[in-house]
CSV table of C-alpha atoms in Angstrom, one decimal:
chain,number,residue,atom,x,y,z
A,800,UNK,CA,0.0,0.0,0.0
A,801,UNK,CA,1.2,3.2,-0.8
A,802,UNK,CA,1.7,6.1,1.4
A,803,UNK,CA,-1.3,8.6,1.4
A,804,UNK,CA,-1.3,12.0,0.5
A,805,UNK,CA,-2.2,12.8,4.1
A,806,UNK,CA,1.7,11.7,4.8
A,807,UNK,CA,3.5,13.2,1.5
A,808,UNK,CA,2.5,15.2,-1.2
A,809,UNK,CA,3.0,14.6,-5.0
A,810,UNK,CA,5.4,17.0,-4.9
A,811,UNK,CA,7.5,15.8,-1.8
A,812,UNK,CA,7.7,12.5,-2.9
A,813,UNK,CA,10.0,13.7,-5.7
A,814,UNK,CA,12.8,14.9,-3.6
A,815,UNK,CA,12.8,12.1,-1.4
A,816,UNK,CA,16.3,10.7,-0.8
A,817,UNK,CA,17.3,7.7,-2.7
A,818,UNK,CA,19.8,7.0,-0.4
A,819,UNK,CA,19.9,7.7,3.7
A,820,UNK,CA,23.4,6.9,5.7
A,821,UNK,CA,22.3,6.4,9.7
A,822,UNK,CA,25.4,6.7,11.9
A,823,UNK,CA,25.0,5.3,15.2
A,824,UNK,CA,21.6,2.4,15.4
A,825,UNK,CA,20.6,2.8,19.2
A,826,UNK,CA,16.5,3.2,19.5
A,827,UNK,CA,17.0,6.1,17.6
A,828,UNK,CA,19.0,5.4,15.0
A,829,UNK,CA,16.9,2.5,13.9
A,830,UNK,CA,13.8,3.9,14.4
A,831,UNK,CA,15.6,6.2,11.8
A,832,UNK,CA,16.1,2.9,9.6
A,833,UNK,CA,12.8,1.7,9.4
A,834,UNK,CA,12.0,5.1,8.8
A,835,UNK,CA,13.3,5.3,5.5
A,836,UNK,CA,13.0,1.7,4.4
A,837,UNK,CA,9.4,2.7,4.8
A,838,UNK,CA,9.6,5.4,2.4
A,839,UNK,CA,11.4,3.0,-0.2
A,840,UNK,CA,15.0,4.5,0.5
A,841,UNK,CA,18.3,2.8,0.5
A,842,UNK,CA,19.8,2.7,3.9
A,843,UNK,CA,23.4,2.1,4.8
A,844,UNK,CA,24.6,2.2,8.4
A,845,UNK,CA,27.0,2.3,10.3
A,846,UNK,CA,27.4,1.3,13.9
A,847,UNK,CA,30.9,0.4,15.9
A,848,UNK,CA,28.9,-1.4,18.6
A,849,UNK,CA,29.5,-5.7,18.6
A,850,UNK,CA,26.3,-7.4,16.8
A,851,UNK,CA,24.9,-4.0,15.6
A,852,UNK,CA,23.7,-5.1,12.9
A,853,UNK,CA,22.2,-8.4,14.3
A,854,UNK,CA,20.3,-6.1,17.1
A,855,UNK,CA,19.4,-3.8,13.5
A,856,UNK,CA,18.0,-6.4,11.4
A,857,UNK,CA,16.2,-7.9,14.3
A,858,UNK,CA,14.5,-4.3,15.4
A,859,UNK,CA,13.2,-3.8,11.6
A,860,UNK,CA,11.6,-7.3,11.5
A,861,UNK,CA,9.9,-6.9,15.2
A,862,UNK,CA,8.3,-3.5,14.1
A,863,UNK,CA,7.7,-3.7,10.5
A,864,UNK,CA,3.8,-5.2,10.9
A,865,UNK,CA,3.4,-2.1,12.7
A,866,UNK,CA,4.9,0.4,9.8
A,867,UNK,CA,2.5,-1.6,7.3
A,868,UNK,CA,-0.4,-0.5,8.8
A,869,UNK,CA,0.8,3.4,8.5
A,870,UNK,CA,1.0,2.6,4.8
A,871,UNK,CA,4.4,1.4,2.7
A,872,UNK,CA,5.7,3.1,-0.6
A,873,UNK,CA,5.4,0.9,-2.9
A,874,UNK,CA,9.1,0.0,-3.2
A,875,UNK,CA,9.7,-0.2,0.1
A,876,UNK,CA,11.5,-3.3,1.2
A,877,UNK,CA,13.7,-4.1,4.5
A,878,UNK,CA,16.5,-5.9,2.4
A,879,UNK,CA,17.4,-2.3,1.1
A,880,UNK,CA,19.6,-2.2,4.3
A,881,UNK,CA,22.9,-2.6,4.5
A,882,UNK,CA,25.8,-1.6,6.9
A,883,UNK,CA,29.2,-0.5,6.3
A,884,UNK,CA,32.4,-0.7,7.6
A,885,UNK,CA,33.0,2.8,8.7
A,886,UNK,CA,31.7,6.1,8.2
A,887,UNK,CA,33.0,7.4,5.6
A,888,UNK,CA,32.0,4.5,3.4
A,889,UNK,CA,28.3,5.1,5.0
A,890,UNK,CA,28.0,8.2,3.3
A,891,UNK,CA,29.4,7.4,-0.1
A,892,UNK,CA,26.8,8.4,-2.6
A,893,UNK,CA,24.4,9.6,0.7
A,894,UNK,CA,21.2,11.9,-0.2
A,895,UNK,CA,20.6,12.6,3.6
A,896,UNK,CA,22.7,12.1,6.6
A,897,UNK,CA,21.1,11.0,9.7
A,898,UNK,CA,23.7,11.4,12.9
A,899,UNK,CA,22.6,9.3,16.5
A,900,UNK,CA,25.6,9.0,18.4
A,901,UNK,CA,25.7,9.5,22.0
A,902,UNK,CA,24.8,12.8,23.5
A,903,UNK,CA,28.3,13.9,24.1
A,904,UNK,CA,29.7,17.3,22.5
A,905,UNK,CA,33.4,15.5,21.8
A,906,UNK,CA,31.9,12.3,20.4
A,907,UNK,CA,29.6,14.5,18.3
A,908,UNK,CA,32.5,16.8,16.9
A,909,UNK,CA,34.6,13.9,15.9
A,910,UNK,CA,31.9,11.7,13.9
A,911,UNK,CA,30.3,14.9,12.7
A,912,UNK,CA,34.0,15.8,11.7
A,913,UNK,CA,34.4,12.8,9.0
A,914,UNK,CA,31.0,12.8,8.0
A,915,UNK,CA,31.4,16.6,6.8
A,916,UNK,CA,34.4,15.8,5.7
A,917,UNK,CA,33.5,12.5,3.2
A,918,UNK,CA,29.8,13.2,2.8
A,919,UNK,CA,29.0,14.2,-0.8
A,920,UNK,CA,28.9,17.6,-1.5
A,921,UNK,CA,25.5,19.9,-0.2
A,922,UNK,CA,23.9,16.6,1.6
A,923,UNK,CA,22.5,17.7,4.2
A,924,UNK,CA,23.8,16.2,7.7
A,925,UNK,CA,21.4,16.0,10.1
A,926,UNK,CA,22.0,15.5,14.1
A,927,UNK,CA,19.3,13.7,16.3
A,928,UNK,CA,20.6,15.8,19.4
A,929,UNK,CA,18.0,16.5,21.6
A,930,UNK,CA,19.0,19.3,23.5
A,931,UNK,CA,22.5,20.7,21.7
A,932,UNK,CA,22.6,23.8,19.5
A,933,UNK,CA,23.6,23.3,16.1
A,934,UNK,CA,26.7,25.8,16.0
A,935,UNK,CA,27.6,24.0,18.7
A,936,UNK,CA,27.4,21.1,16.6
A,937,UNK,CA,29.3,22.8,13.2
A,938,UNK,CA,32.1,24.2,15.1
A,939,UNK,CA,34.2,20.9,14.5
A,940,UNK,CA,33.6,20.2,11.0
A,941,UNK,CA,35.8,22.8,7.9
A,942,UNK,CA,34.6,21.5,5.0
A,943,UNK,CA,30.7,22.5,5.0
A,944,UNK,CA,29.8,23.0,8.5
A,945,UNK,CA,26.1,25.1,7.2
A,946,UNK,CA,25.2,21.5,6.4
A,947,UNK,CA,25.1,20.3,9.4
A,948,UNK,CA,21.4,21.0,11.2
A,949,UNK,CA,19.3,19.7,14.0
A,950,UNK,CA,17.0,17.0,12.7
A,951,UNK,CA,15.4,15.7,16.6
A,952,UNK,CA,12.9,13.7,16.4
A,953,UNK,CA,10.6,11.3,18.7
A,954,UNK,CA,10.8,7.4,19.8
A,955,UNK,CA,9.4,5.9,18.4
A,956,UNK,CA,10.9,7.6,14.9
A,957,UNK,CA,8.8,5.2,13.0
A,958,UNK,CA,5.6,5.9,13.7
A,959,UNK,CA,5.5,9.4,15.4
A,960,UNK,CA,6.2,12.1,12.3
A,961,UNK,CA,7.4,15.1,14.3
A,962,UNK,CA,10.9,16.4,13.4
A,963,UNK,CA,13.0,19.5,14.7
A,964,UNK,CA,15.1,21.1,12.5
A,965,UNK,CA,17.3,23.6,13.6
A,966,UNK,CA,19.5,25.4,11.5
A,967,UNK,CA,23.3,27.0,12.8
A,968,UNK,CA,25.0,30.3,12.1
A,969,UNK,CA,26.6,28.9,9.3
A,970,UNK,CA,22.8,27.6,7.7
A,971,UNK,CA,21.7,29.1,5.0
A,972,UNK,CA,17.7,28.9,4.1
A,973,UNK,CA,18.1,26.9,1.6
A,974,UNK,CA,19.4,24.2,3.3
A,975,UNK,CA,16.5,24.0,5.5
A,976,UNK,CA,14.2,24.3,2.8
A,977,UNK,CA,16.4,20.9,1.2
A,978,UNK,CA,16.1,19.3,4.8
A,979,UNK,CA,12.6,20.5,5.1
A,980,UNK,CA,11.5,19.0,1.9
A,981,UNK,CA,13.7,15.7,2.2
A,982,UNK,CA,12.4,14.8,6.0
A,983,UNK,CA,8.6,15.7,4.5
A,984,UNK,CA,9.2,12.5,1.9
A,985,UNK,CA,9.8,10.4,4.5
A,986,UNK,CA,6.6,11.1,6.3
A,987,UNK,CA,7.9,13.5,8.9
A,988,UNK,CA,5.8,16.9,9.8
A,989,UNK,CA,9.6,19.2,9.9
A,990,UNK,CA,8.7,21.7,12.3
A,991,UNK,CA,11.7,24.7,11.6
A,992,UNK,CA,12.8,26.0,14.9
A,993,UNK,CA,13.1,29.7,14.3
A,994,UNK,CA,16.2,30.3,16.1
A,995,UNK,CA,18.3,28.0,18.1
A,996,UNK,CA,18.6,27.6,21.6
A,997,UNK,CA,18.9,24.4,24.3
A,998,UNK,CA,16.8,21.5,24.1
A,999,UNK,CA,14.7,23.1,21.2
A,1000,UNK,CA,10.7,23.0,21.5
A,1001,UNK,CA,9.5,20.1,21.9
A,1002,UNK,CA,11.9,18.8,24.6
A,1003,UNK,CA,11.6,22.0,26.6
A,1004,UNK,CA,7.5,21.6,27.2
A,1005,UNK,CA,8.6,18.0,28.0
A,1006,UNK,CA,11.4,18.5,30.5
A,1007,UNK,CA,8.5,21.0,31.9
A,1008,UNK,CA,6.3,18.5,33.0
A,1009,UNK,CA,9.0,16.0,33.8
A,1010,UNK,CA,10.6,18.4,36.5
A,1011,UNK,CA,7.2,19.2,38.2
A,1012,UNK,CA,6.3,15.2,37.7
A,1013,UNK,CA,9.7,14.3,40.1
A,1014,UNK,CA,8.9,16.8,42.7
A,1015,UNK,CA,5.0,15.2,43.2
A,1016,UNK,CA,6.8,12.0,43.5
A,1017,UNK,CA,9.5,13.6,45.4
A,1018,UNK,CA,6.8,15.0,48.2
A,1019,UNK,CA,4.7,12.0,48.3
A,1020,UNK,CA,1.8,13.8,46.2
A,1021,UNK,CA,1.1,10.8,44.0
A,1022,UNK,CA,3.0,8.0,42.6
A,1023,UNK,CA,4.5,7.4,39.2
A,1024,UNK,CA,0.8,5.6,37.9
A,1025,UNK,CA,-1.5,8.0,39.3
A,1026,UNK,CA,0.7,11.0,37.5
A,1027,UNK,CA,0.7,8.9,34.7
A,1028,UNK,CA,-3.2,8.7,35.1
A,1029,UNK,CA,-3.5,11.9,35.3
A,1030,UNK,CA,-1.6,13.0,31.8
A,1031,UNK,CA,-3.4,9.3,29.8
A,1032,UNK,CA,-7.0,10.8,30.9
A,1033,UNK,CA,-6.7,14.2,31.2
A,1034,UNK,CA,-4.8,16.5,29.4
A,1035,UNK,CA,-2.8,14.1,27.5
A,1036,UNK,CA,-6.2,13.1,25.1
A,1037,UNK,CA,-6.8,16.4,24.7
A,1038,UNK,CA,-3.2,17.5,23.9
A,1039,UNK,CA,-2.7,14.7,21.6
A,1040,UNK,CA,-5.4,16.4,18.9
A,1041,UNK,CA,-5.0,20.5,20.4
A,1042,UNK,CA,-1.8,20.9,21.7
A,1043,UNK,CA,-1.8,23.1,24.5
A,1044,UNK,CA,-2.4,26.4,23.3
A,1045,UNK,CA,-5.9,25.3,21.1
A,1046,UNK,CA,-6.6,23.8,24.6
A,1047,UNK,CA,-6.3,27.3,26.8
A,1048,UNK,CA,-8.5,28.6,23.8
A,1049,UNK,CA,-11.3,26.5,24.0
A,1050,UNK,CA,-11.1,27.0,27.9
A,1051,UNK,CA,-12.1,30.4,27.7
A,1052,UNK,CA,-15.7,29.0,25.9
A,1053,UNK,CA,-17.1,32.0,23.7
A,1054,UNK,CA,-14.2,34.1,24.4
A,1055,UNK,CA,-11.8,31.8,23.7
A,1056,UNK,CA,-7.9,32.5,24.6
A,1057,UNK,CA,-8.5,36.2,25.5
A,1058,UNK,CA,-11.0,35.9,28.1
A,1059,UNK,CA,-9.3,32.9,29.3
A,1060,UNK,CA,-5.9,34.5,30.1
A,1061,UNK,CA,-8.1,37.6,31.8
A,1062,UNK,CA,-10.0,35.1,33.4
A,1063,UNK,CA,-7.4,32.6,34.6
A,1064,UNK,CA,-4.3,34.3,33.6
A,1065,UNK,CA,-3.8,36.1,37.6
A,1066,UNK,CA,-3.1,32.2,38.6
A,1067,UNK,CA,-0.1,32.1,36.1
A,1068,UNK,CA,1.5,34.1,39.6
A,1069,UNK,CA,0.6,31.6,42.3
A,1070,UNK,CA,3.5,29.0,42.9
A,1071,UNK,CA,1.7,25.9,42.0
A,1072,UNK,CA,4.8,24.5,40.1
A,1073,UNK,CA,8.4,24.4,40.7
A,1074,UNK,CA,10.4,24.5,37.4
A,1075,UNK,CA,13.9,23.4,39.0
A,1076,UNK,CA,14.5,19.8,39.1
A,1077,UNK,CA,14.3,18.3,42.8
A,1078,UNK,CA,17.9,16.8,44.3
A,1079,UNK,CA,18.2,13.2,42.5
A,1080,UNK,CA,18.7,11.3,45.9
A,1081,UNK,CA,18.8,7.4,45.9
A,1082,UNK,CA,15.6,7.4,47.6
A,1083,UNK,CA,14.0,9.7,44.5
A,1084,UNK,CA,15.5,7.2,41.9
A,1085,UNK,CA,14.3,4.3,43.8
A,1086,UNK,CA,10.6,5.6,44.4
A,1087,UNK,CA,10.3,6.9,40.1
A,1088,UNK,CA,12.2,3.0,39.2
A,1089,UNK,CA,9.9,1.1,41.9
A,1090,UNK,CA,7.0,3.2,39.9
A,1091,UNK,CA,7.4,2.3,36.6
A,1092,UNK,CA,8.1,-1.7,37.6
A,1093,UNK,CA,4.8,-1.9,39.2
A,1094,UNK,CA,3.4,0.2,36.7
A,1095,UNK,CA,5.0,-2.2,34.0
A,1096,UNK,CA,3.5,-5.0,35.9
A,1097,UNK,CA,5.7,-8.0,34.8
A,1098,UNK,CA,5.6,-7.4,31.2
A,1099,UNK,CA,9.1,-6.8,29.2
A,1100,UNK,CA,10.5,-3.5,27.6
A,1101,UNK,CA,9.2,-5.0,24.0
A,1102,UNK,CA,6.1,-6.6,25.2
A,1103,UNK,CA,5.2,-2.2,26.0
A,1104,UNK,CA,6.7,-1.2,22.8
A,1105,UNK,CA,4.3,-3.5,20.8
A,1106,UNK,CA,1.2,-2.3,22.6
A,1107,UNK,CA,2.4,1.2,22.6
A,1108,UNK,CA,3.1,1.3,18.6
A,1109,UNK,CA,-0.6,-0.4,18.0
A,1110,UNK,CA,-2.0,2.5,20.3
A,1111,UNK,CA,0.1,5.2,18.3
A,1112,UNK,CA,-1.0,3.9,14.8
A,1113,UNK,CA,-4.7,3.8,15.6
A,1114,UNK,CA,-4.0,7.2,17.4
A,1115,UNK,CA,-2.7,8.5,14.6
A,1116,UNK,CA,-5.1,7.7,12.5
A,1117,UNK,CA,-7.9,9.4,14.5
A,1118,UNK,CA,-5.8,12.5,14.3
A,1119,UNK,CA,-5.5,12.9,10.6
A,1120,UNK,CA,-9.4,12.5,10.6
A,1121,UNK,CA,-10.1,14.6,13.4
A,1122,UNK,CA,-7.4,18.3,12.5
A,1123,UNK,CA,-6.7,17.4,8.8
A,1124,UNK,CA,-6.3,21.2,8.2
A,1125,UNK,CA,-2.9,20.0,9.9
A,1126,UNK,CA,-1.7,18.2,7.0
A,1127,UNK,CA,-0.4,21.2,5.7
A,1128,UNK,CA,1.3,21.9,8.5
A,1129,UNK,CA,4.9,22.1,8.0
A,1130,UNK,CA,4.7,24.5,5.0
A,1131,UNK,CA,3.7,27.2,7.8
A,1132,UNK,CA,5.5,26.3,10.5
């Protein structure tokens, strides 16, 4: 089955990469993978790390079923993978460059280094960092460091389509607008950070809740399942369609987001949160790990990713049908 309009247009199917190196095949990096396999892309990777490509091939069968049901272009096939024996050979002949090594600035700077440095020339190089800036990220490489962007996206890569990209001082437009158009043809919805700073968007709304989520925990407010609870049947539903500005709006009934702030927006003052991470003490880490082992309730790491991806797909779904003026998104982001 082909891969609807709703995930690519005509037009961004023509610039999608023929060929996508993936340095570094953690979660991320092969959610990257599958990613592109799905789209019909060659992908070569690369990985240092003993059985990496065992771990690889077994990943893509396990979640494939799962990819399916989104919707496969038509020449998509997993035996388009293949790894290589380093980087450089990686990105021989690469359209796109998809980085995932460790989140350390040195280890960044020296693979980011020989992949500027063997890549073909204008392919864009694209960094799944989550929280680094991208002239952090371009101060190691001489060759073509504007190249180099932010492309962070979200586990799993696979299904869910978001994608940051963040361009450096060294970025020029059209760059982005390349990266913009080559991560749309793989299904992604590029949202273009307008300047760069730490941790980007997405990750800063989410280390938001996750500070204020430890210090509940921390003072013995509510456990790991009932704060969990709280975001699956609350606000999580309704941010998974609205977001959390479309939320305030409708809030504010008739009046919508301007009689809501004058309404509510006085409470903005009161400390109900604390945006500083509480101490990480032994007895905090063992409280949030006890949490999630009952929470998991006996059942494995892949065991939760297999229910999770069948909940995301279905999810998914319900979205498009629900906000399809969102389809368009990206082009005015």
């Amino acid at each position: 089955m082909s891969r609807q309009t709703a995930e690519r247009s005509t037009a961004e199917q023509s610039v999608a990469p023929a060929r996508v190196a993936v340095i570094g095949t953690g979660v991320i990096g092969n959610g990257w993978i599958v990613r592109a396999l799905a789209a019909g892309c060659e992908v070569v990777a690369f990985d240092p790390a003993p059985g990496a490509e065992a771990t690889t091939r077994d990943f893509v069968a396990r979640v494939w079923d799962s990819v399916a049901t989104m919707g496969l272009a038509d020449t998509a096939d997993p035996a388009k993978l293949r790894f290589a024996a380093s980087p450089a050979e990686a990105v021989e002949d690469a359209d796109l460059v998809q980085e995932n090594v460790p989140e350390r600035l040195e280890i960044k700077h020296n693979v980011l280094a020989e992949l500027d440095a063997h890549a073909p020339e204008g392919v864009v190089i694209g960094s799944s960092t989550s929280g680094i800036k991208p002239s952090e990220l371009q101060t190691a490489c001489t060759r073509d460091p504007g190249r180099v962007i932010v492309a962070h996206p979200f586990n799993p890569v696979y299904l869910l389509p978001l994608v940051e990209l963040v361009g450096g001082e060294h970025t020029a437009p059209v760059v982005t607008q390349r990266a913009r158009a080559q991560y749309a043809a793989l299904g992604m919805r590029p949202l273009v950070v307008r300047r760069e700073i730490e941790g980007h968007v997405a990750d800063r709304l989410m280390e938001a809740l996750w500070r204020e989520a430890l210090h509940l925990v921390n003072d013995g407010v509510a456990t790991t399942e009932e704060i969990d609870a709280a975001v699956v049947y609350g606000c999580g539903l309704r941010w998974s369609l609205m977001g959390t500005f479309l939320t305030f709006h409708l809030a504010g009934g008739e009046g919508g987001m301007r009689h809501m702030l004058h309404q509510f927006g006085p409470a903005l003052k009161l400390p109900w949160t604390k945006l500083e991470a509480p101490e990480l003490t032994d007895e905090l880490i063992e409280k949030v790990a006890d949490g999630c082992e009952h929470q998991a309730a006996g059942r494995s790491v892949a065991e939760l990713e297999t229910r999770r991806d069948a909940f995301l797909t279905e999810l998914l779904a319900l979205t498009r049908k629900y906000w399809p003026e969102a389809e368009g998104l990206e082009g005015r982001i």
